[in-house]
Coordinates of N, CA and C in Angstrom, one line a residue:
Chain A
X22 N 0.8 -1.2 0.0 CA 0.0 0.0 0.0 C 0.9 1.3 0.0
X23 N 0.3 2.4 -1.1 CA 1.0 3.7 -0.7 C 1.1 4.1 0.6
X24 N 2.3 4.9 0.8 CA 2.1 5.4 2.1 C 3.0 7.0 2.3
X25 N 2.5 8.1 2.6 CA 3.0 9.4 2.8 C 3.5 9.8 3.9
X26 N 4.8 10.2 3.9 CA 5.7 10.4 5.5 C 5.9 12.1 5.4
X27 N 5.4 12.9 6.3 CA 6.0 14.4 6.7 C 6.4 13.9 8.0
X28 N 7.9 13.9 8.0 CA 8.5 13.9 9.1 C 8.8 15.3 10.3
X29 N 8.3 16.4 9.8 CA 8.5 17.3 10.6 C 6.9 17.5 10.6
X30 N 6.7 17.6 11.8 CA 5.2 17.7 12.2 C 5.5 19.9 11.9
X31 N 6.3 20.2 13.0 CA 6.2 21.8 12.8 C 7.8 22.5 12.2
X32 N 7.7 23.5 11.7 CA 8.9 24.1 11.1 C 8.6 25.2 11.4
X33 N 9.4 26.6 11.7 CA 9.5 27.8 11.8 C 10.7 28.5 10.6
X34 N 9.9 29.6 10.1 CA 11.1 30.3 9.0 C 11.3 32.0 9.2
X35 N 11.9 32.3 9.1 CA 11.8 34.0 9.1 C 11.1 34.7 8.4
X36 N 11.1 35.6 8.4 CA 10.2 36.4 6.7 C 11.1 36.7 5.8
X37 N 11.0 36.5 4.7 CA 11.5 36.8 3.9 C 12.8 35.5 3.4
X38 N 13.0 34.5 4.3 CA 13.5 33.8 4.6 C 13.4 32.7 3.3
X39 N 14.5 31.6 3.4 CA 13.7 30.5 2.5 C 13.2 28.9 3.7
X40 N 12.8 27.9 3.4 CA 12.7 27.0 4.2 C 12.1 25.8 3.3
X41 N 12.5 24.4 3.8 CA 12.2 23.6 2.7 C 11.1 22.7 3.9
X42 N 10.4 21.8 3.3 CA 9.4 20.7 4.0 C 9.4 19.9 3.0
X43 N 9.4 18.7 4.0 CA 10.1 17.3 3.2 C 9.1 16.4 3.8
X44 N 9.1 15.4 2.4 CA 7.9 14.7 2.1 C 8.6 13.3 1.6
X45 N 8.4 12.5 1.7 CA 9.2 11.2 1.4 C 7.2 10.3 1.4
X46 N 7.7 9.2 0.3 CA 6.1 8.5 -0.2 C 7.2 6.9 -0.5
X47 N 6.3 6.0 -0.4 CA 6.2 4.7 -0.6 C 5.6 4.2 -1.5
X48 N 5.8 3.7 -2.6 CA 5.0 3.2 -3.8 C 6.2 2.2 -4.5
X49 N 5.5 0.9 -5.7 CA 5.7 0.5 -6.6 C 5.2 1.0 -7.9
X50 N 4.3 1.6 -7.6 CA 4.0 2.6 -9.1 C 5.2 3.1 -9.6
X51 N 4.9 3.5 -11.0 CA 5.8 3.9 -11.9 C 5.2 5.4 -12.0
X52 N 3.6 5.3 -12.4 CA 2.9 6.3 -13.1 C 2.1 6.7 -11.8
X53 N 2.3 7.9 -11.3 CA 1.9 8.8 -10.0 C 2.0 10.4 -10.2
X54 N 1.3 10.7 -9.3 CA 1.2 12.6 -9.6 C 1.4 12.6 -8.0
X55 N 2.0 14.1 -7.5 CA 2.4 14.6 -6.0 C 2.0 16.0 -5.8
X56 N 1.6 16.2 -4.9 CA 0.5 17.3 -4.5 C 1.0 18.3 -3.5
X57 N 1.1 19.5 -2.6 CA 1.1 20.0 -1.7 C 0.2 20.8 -1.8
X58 N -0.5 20.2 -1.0 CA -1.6 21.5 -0.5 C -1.4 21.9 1.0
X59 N -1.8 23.5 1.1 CA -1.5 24.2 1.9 C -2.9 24.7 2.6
X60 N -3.3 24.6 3.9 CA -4.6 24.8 4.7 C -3.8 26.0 5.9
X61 N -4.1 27.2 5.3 CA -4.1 28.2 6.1 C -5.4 28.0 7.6
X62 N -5.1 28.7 9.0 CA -6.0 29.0 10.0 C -7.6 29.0 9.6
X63 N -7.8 29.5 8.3 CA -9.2 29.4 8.1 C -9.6 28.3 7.5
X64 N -8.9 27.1 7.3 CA -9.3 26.0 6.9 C -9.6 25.4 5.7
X65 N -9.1 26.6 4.7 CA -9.4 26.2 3.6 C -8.2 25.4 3.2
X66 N -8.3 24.2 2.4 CA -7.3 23.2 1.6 C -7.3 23.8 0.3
X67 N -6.1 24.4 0.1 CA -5.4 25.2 -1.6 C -4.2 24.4 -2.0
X68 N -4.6 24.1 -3.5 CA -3.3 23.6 -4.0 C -1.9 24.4 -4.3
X69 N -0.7 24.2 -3.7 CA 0.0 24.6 -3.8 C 1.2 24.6 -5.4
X70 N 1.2 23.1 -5.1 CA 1.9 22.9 -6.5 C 1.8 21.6 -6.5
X71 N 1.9 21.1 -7.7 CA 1.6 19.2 -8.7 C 2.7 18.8 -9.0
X72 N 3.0 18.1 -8.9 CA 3.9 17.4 -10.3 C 3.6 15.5 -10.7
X73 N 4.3 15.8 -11.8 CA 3.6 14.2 -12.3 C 5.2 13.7 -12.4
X74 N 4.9 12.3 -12.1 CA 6.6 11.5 -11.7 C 7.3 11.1 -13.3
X75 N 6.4 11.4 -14.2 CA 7.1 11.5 -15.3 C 7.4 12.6 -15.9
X76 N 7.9 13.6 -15.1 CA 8.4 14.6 -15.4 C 9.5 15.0 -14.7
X77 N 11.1 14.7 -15.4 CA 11.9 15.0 -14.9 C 12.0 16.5 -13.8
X78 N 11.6 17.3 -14.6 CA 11.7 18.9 -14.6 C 10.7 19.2 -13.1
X79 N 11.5 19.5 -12.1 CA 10.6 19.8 -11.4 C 10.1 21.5 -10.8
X80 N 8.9 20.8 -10.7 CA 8.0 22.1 -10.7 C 8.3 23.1 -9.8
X81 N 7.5 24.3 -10.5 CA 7.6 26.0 -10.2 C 6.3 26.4 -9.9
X82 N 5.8 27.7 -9.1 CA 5.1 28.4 -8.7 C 5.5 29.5 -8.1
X83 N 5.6 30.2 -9.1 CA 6.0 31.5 -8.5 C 7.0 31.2 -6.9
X84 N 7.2 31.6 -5.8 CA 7.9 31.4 -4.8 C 8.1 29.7 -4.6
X85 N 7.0 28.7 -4.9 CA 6.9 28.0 -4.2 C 7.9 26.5 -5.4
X86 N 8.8 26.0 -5.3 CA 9.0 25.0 -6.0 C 9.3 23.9 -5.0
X87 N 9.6 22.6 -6.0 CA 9.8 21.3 -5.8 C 10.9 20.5 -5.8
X88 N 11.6 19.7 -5.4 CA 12.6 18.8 -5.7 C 12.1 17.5 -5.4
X89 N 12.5 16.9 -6.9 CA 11.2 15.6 -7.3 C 12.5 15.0 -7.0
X90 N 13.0 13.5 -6.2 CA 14.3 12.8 -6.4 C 13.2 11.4 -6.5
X91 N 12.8 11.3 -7.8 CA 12.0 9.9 -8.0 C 13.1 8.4 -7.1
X92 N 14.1 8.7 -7.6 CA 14.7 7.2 -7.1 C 14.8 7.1 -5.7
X93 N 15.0 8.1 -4.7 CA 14.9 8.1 -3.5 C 13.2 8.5 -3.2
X94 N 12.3 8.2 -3.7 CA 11.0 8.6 -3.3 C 10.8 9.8 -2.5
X95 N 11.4 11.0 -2.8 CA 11.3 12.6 -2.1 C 10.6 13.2 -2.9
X96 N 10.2 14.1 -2.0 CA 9.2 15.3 -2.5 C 9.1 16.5 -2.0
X97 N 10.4 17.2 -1.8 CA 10.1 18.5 -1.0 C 9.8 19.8 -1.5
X98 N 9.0 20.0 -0.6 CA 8.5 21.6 -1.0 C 9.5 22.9 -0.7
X99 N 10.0 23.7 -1.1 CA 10.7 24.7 -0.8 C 10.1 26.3 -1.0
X100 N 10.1 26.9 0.1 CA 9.1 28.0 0.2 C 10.9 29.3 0.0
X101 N 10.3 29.9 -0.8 CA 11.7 30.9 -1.2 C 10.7 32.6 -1.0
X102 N 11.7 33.3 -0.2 CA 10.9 34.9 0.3 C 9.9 34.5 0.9
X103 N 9.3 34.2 2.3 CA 8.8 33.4 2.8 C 7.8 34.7 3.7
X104 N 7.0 34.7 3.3 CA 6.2 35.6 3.6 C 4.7 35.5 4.8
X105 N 4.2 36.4 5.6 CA 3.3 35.9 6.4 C 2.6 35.1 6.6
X106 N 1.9 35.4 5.3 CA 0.7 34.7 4.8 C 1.2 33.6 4.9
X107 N 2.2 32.9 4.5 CA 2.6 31.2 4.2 C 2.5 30.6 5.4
X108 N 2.3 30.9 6.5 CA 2.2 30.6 7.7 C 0.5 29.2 7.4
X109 N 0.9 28.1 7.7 CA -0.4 27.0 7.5 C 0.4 25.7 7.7
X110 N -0.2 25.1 7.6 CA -0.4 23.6 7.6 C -0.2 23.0 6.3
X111 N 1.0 22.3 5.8 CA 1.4 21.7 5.1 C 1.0 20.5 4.7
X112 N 0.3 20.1 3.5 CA 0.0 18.8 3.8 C 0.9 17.9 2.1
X113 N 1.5 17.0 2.0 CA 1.9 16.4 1.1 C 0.9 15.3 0.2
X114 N 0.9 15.1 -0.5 CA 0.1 13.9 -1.3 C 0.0 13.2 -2.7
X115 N 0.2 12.1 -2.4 CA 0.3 11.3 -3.5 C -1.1 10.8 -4.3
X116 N -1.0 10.8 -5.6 CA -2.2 10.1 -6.6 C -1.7 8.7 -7.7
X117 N -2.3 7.8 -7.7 CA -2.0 6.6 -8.0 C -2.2 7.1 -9.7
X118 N -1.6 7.0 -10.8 CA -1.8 7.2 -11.7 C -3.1 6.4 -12.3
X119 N -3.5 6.5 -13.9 CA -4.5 5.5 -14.2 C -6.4 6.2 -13.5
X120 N -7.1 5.4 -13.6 CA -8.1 6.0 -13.0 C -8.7 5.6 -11.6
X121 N -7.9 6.4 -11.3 CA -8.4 6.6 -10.1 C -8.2 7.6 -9.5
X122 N -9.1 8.1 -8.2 CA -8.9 9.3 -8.2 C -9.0 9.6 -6.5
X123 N -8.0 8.3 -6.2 CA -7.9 8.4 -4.5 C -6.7 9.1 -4.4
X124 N -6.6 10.0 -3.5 CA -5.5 10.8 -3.0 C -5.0 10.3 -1.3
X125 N -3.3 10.2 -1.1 CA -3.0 9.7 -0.1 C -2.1 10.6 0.7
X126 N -2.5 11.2 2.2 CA -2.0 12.2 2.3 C -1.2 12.0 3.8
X127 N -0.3 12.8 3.5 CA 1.2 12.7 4.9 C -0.2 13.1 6.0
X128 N 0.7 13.3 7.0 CA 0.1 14.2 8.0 C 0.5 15.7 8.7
X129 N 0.8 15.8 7.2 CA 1.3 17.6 7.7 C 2.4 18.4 8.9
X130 N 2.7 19.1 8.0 CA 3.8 20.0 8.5 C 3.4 21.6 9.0
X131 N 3.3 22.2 9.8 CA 2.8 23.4 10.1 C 3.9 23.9 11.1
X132 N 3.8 24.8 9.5 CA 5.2 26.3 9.2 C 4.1 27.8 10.0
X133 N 5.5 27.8 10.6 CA 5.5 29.1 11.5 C 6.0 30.5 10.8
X134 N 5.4 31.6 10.2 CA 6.4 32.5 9.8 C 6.5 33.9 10.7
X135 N 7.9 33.8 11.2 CA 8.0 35.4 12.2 C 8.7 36.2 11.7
X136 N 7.9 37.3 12.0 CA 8.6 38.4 11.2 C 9.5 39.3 11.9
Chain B
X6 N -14.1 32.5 -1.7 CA -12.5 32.1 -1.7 C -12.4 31.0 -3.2
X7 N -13.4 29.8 -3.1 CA -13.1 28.6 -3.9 C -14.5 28.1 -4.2
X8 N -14.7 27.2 -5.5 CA -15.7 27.2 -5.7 C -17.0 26.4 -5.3
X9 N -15.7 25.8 -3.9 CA -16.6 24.3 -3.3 C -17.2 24.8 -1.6
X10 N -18.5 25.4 -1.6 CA -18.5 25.6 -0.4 C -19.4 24.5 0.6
X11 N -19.0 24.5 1.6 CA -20.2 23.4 2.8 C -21.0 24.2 4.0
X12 N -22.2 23.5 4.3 CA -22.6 23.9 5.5 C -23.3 23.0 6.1
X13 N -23.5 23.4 7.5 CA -23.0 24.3 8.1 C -21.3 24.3 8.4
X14 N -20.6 25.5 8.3 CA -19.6 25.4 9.4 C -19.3 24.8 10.7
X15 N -19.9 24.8 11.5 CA -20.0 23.9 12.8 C -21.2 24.0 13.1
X16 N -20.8 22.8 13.7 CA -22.0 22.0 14.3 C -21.7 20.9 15.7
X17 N -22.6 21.4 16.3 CA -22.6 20.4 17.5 C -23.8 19.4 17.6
X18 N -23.5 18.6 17.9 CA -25.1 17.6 17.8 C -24.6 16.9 19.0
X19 N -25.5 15.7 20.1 CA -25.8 15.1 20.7 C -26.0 13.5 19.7
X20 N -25.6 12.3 20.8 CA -25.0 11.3 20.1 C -26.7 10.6 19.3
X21 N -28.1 11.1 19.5 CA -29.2 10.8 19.7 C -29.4 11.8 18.0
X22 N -28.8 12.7 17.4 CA -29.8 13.6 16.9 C -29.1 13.0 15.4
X23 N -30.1 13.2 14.5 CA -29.8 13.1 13.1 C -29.9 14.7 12.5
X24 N -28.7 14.7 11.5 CA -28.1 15.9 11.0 C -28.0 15.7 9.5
X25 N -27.4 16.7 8.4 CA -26.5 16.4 7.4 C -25.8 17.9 7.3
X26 N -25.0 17.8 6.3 CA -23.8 17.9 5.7 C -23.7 18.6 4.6
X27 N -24.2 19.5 4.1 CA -24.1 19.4 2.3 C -22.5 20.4 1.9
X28 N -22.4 19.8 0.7 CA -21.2 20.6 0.2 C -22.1 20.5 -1.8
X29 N -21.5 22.5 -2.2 CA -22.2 22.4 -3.1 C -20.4 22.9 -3.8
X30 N -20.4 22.6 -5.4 CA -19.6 22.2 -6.0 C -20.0 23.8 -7.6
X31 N -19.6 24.7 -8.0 CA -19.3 25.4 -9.0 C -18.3 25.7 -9.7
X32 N -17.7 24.4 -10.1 CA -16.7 24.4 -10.4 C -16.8 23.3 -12.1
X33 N -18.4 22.8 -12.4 CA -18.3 21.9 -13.3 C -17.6 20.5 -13.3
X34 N -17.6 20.4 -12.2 CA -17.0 19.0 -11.9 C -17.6 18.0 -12.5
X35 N -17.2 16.6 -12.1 CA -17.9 15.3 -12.5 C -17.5 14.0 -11.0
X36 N -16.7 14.4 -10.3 CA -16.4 14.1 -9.2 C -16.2 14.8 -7.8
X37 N -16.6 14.3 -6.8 CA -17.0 14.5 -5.4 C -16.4 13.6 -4.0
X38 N -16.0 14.2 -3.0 CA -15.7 13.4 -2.3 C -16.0 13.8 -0.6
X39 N -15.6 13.1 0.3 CA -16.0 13.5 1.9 C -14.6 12.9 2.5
X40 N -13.8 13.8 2.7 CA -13.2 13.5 4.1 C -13.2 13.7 5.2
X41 N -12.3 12.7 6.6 CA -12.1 13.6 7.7 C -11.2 13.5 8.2
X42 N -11.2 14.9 9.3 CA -9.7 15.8 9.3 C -9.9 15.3 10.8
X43 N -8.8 14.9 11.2 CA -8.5 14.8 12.7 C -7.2 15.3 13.1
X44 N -7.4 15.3 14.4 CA -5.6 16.4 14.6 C -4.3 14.9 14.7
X45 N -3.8 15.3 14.2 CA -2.5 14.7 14.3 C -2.5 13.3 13.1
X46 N -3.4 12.9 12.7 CA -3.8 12.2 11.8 C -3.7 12.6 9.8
X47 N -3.5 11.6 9.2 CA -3.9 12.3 7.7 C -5.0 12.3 6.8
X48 N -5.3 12.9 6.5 CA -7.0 13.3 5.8 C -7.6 11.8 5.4
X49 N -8.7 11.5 5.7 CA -8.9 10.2 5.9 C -10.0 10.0 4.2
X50 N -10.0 9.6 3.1 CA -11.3 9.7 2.6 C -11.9 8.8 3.0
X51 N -13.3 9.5 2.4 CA -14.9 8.5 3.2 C -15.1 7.4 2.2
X52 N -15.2 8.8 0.9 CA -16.5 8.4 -0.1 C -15.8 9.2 -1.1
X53 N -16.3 8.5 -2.2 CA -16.1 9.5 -3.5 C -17.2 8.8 -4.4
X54 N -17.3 10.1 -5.2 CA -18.7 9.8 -5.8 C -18.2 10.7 -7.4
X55 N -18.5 9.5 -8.9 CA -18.1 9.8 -9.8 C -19.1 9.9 -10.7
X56 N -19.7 11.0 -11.3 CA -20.5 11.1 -12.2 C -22.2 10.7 -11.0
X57 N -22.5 10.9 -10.1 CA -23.3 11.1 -9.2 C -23.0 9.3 -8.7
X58 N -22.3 8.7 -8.9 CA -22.0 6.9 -9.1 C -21.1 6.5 -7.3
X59 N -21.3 6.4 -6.6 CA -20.6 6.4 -5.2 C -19.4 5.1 -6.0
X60 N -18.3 5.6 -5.6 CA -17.1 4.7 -6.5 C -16.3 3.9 -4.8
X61 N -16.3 5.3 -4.3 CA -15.7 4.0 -3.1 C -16.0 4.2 -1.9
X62 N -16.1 3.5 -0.8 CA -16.8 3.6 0.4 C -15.1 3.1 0.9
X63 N -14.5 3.6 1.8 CA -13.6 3.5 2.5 C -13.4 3.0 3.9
X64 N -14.6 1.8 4.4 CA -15.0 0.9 5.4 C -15.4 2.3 6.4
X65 N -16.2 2.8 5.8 CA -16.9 4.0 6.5 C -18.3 3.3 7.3
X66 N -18.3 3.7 9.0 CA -18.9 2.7 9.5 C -20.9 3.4 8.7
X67 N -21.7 2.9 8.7 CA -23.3 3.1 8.4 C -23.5 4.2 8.6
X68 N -23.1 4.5 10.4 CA -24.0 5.8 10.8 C -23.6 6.9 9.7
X69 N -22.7 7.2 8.9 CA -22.8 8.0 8.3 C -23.1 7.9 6.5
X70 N -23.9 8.1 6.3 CA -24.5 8.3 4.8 C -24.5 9.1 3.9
X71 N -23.5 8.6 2.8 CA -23.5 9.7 2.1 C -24.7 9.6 0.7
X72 N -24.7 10.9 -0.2 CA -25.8 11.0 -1.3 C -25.2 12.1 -1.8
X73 N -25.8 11.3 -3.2 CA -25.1 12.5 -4.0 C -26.3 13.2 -5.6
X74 N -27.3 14.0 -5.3 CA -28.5 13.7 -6.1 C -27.8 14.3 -7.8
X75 N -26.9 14.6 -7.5 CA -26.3 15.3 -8.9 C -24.7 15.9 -9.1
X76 N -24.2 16.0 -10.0 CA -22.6 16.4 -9.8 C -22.5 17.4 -9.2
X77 N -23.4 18.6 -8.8 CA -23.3 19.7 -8.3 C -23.4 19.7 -6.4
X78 N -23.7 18.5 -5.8 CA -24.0 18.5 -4.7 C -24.3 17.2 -3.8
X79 N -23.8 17.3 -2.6 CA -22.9 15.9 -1.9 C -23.8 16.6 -0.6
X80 N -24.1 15.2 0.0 CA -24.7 15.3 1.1 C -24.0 14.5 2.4
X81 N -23.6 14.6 3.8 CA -23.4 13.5 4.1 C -24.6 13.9 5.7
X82 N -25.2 12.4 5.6 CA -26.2 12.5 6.4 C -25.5 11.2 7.8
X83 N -25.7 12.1 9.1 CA -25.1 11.4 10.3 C -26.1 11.3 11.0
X84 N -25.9 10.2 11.7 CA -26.9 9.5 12.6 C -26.6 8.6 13.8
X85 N -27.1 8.9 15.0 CA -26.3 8.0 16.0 C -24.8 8.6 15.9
X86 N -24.1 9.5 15.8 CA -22.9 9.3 15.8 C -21.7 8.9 17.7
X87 N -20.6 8.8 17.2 CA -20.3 8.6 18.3 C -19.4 9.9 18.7
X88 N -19.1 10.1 19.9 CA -17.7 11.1 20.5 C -16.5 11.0 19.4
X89 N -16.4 10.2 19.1 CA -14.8 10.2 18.1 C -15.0 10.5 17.0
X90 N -16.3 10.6 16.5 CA -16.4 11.1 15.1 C -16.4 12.5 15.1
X91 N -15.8 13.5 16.4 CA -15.6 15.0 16.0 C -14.6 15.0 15.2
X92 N -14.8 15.8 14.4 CA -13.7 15.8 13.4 C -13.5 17.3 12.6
X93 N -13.0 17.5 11.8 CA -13.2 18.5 10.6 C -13.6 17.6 9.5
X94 N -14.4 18.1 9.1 CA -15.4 17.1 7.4 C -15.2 18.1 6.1
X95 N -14.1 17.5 5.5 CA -13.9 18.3 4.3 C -14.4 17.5 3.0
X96 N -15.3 18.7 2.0 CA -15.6 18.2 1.0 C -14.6 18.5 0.0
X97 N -14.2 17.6 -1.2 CA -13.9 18.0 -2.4 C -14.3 17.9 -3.3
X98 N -13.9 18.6 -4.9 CA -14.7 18.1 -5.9 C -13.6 18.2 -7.0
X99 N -13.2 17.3 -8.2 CA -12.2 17.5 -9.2 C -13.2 17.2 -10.6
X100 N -12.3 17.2 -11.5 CA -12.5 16.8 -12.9 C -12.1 14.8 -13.1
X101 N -13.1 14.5 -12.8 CA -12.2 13.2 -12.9 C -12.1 12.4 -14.7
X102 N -10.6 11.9 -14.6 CA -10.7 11.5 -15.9 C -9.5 12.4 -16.9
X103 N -8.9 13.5 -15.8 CA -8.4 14.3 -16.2 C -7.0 13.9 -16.1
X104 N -5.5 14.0 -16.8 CA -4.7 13.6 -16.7 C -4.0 13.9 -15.3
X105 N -4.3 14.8 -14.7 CA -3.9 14.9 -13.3 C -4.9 14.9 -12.1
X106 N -6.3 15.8 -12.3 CA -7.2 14.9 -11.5 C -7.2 15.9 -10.4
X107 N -7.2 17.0 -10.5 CA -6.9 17.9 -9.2 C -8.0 17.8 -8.5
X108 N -8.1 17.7 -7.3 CA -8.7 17.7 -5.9 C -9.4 19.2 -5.2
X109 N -10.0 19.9 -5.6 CA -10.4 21.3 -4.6 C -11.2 21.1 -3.4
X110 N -11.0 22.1 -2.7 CA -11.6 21.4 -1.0 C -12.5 22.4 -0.7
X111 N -13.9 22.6 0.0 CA -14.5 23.3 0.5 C -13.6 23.4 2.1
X112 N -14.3 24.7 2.8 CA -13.7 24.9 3.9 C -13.8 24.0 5.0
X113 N -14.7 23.4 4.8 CA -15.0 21.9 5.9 C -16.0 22.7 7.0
X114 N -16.8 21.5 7.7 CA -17.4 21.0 8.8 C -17.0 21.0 9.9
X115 N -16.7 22.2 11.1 CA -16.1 21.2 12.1 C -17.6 20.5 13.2
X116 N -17.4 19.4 13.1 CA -18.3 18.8 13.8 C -17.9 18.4 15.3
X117 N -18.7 18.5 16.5 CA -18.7 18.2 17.7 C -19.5 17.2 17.8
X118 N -19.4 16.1 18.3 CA -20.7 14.9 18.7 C -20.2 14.8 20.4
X119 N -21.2 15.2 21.2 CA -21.8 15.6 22.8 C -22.2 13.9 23.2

């Protein structure tokens, strides 16, 4: 069975600061997509950024990118100019390629930003 | 904020009273889903529901029922519940079928069971 590891339950970053959150997943799949979504205090679940594991090139969002290391099963998020607002609950998550459309999710990391 | 909203926001109920849930979806979707948020735990799904079609039930115990009368809107109807089932109750809704399949969340439910 898939399985999603956030090893840091909490992280603190400065403002303006950079800081990474690290995501590590368990799979035999070949064909999978990876998720971070971010649930600020008011609860809402926003996607942060995607990437699909057949894609070398890993993903951008304005501040927010990725480091995909498929062979070591990582996934970390890296928050660059780290701003108030980014202050939330990190959550990681994997998708089984193919159809289906169950999502499997760490247990979150919740970043502190002080200014 | 997003196109998936739920209500109520909170809710407290007693272990005796029947309730529901709804989450409404403006986003065109073709899939739906119910999770729940517990603290220190990972988002658990319930239910997903594909083209109004319930695709998986995730050994979700009875008292909670879900319904789905159209792609636009997800119900989950509780009954009997117990103390442990306080949770945060997050709805989602995607494009399913889509090469990536993105997931959008309404704000969620927090629920209290007395």
């Amino acid at each position: 069975a898939q399985t999603v590891t956030q090893s840091q339950p909490e992280m603190s970053v400065q403002e303006a600061e950079t800081v990474t959150l690290s995501c590590t997943y368990d799979t035999s799949e070949s064909d999978y997509y990876l998720f971070w979504y971010k649930q600020p205090p008011s609860r809402q679940m926003i996607l942060v950024i995607r990437q699909e594991a057949y894609k070398q090139q890993n993903a951008t969002e304005n501040r927010f990118s990725v480091n995909f290391q498929k062979a070591a099963k990582s996934f970390s998020l890296k928050i660059s100019d780290s701003q108030l607002g980014d202050a939330a609950m990190y959550f990681c998550a994997y998708r089984r390629g193919g159809a289906t459309n169950k999502l499997i999710f760490g247990t979150g990391t919740l970043l502190a930003v002080q200014p | 904020e997003t196109g998936v909203t739920q209500t109520p926001r909170h809710l407290v109920m007693g272990m005796t009273n029947k309730k529901s849930l709804k989450c409404e979806q403006h986003l065109g979707h073709n899939a739906m889903y119910w999770y729940k948020q517990s603290a220190k735990k990972p988002l658990e799904l319930m239910f997903v529901y594909n083209f109004k079609e319930q695709t998986e039930n995730n050994s979700v115990p009875s008292r909670f029922s879900p319904e789905c009368p159209n792609s636009s809107h997800l119900f989950l109807h509780l009954h009997t519940l117990q103390p442990e089932d306080s949770a945060l109750y997050l709805c989602a809704s995607s494009q399913a079928g889509g090469s990536i399949d993105t997931q959008y969340f309404g704000p969620g439910t927090r629920l209290t069971v007395l």
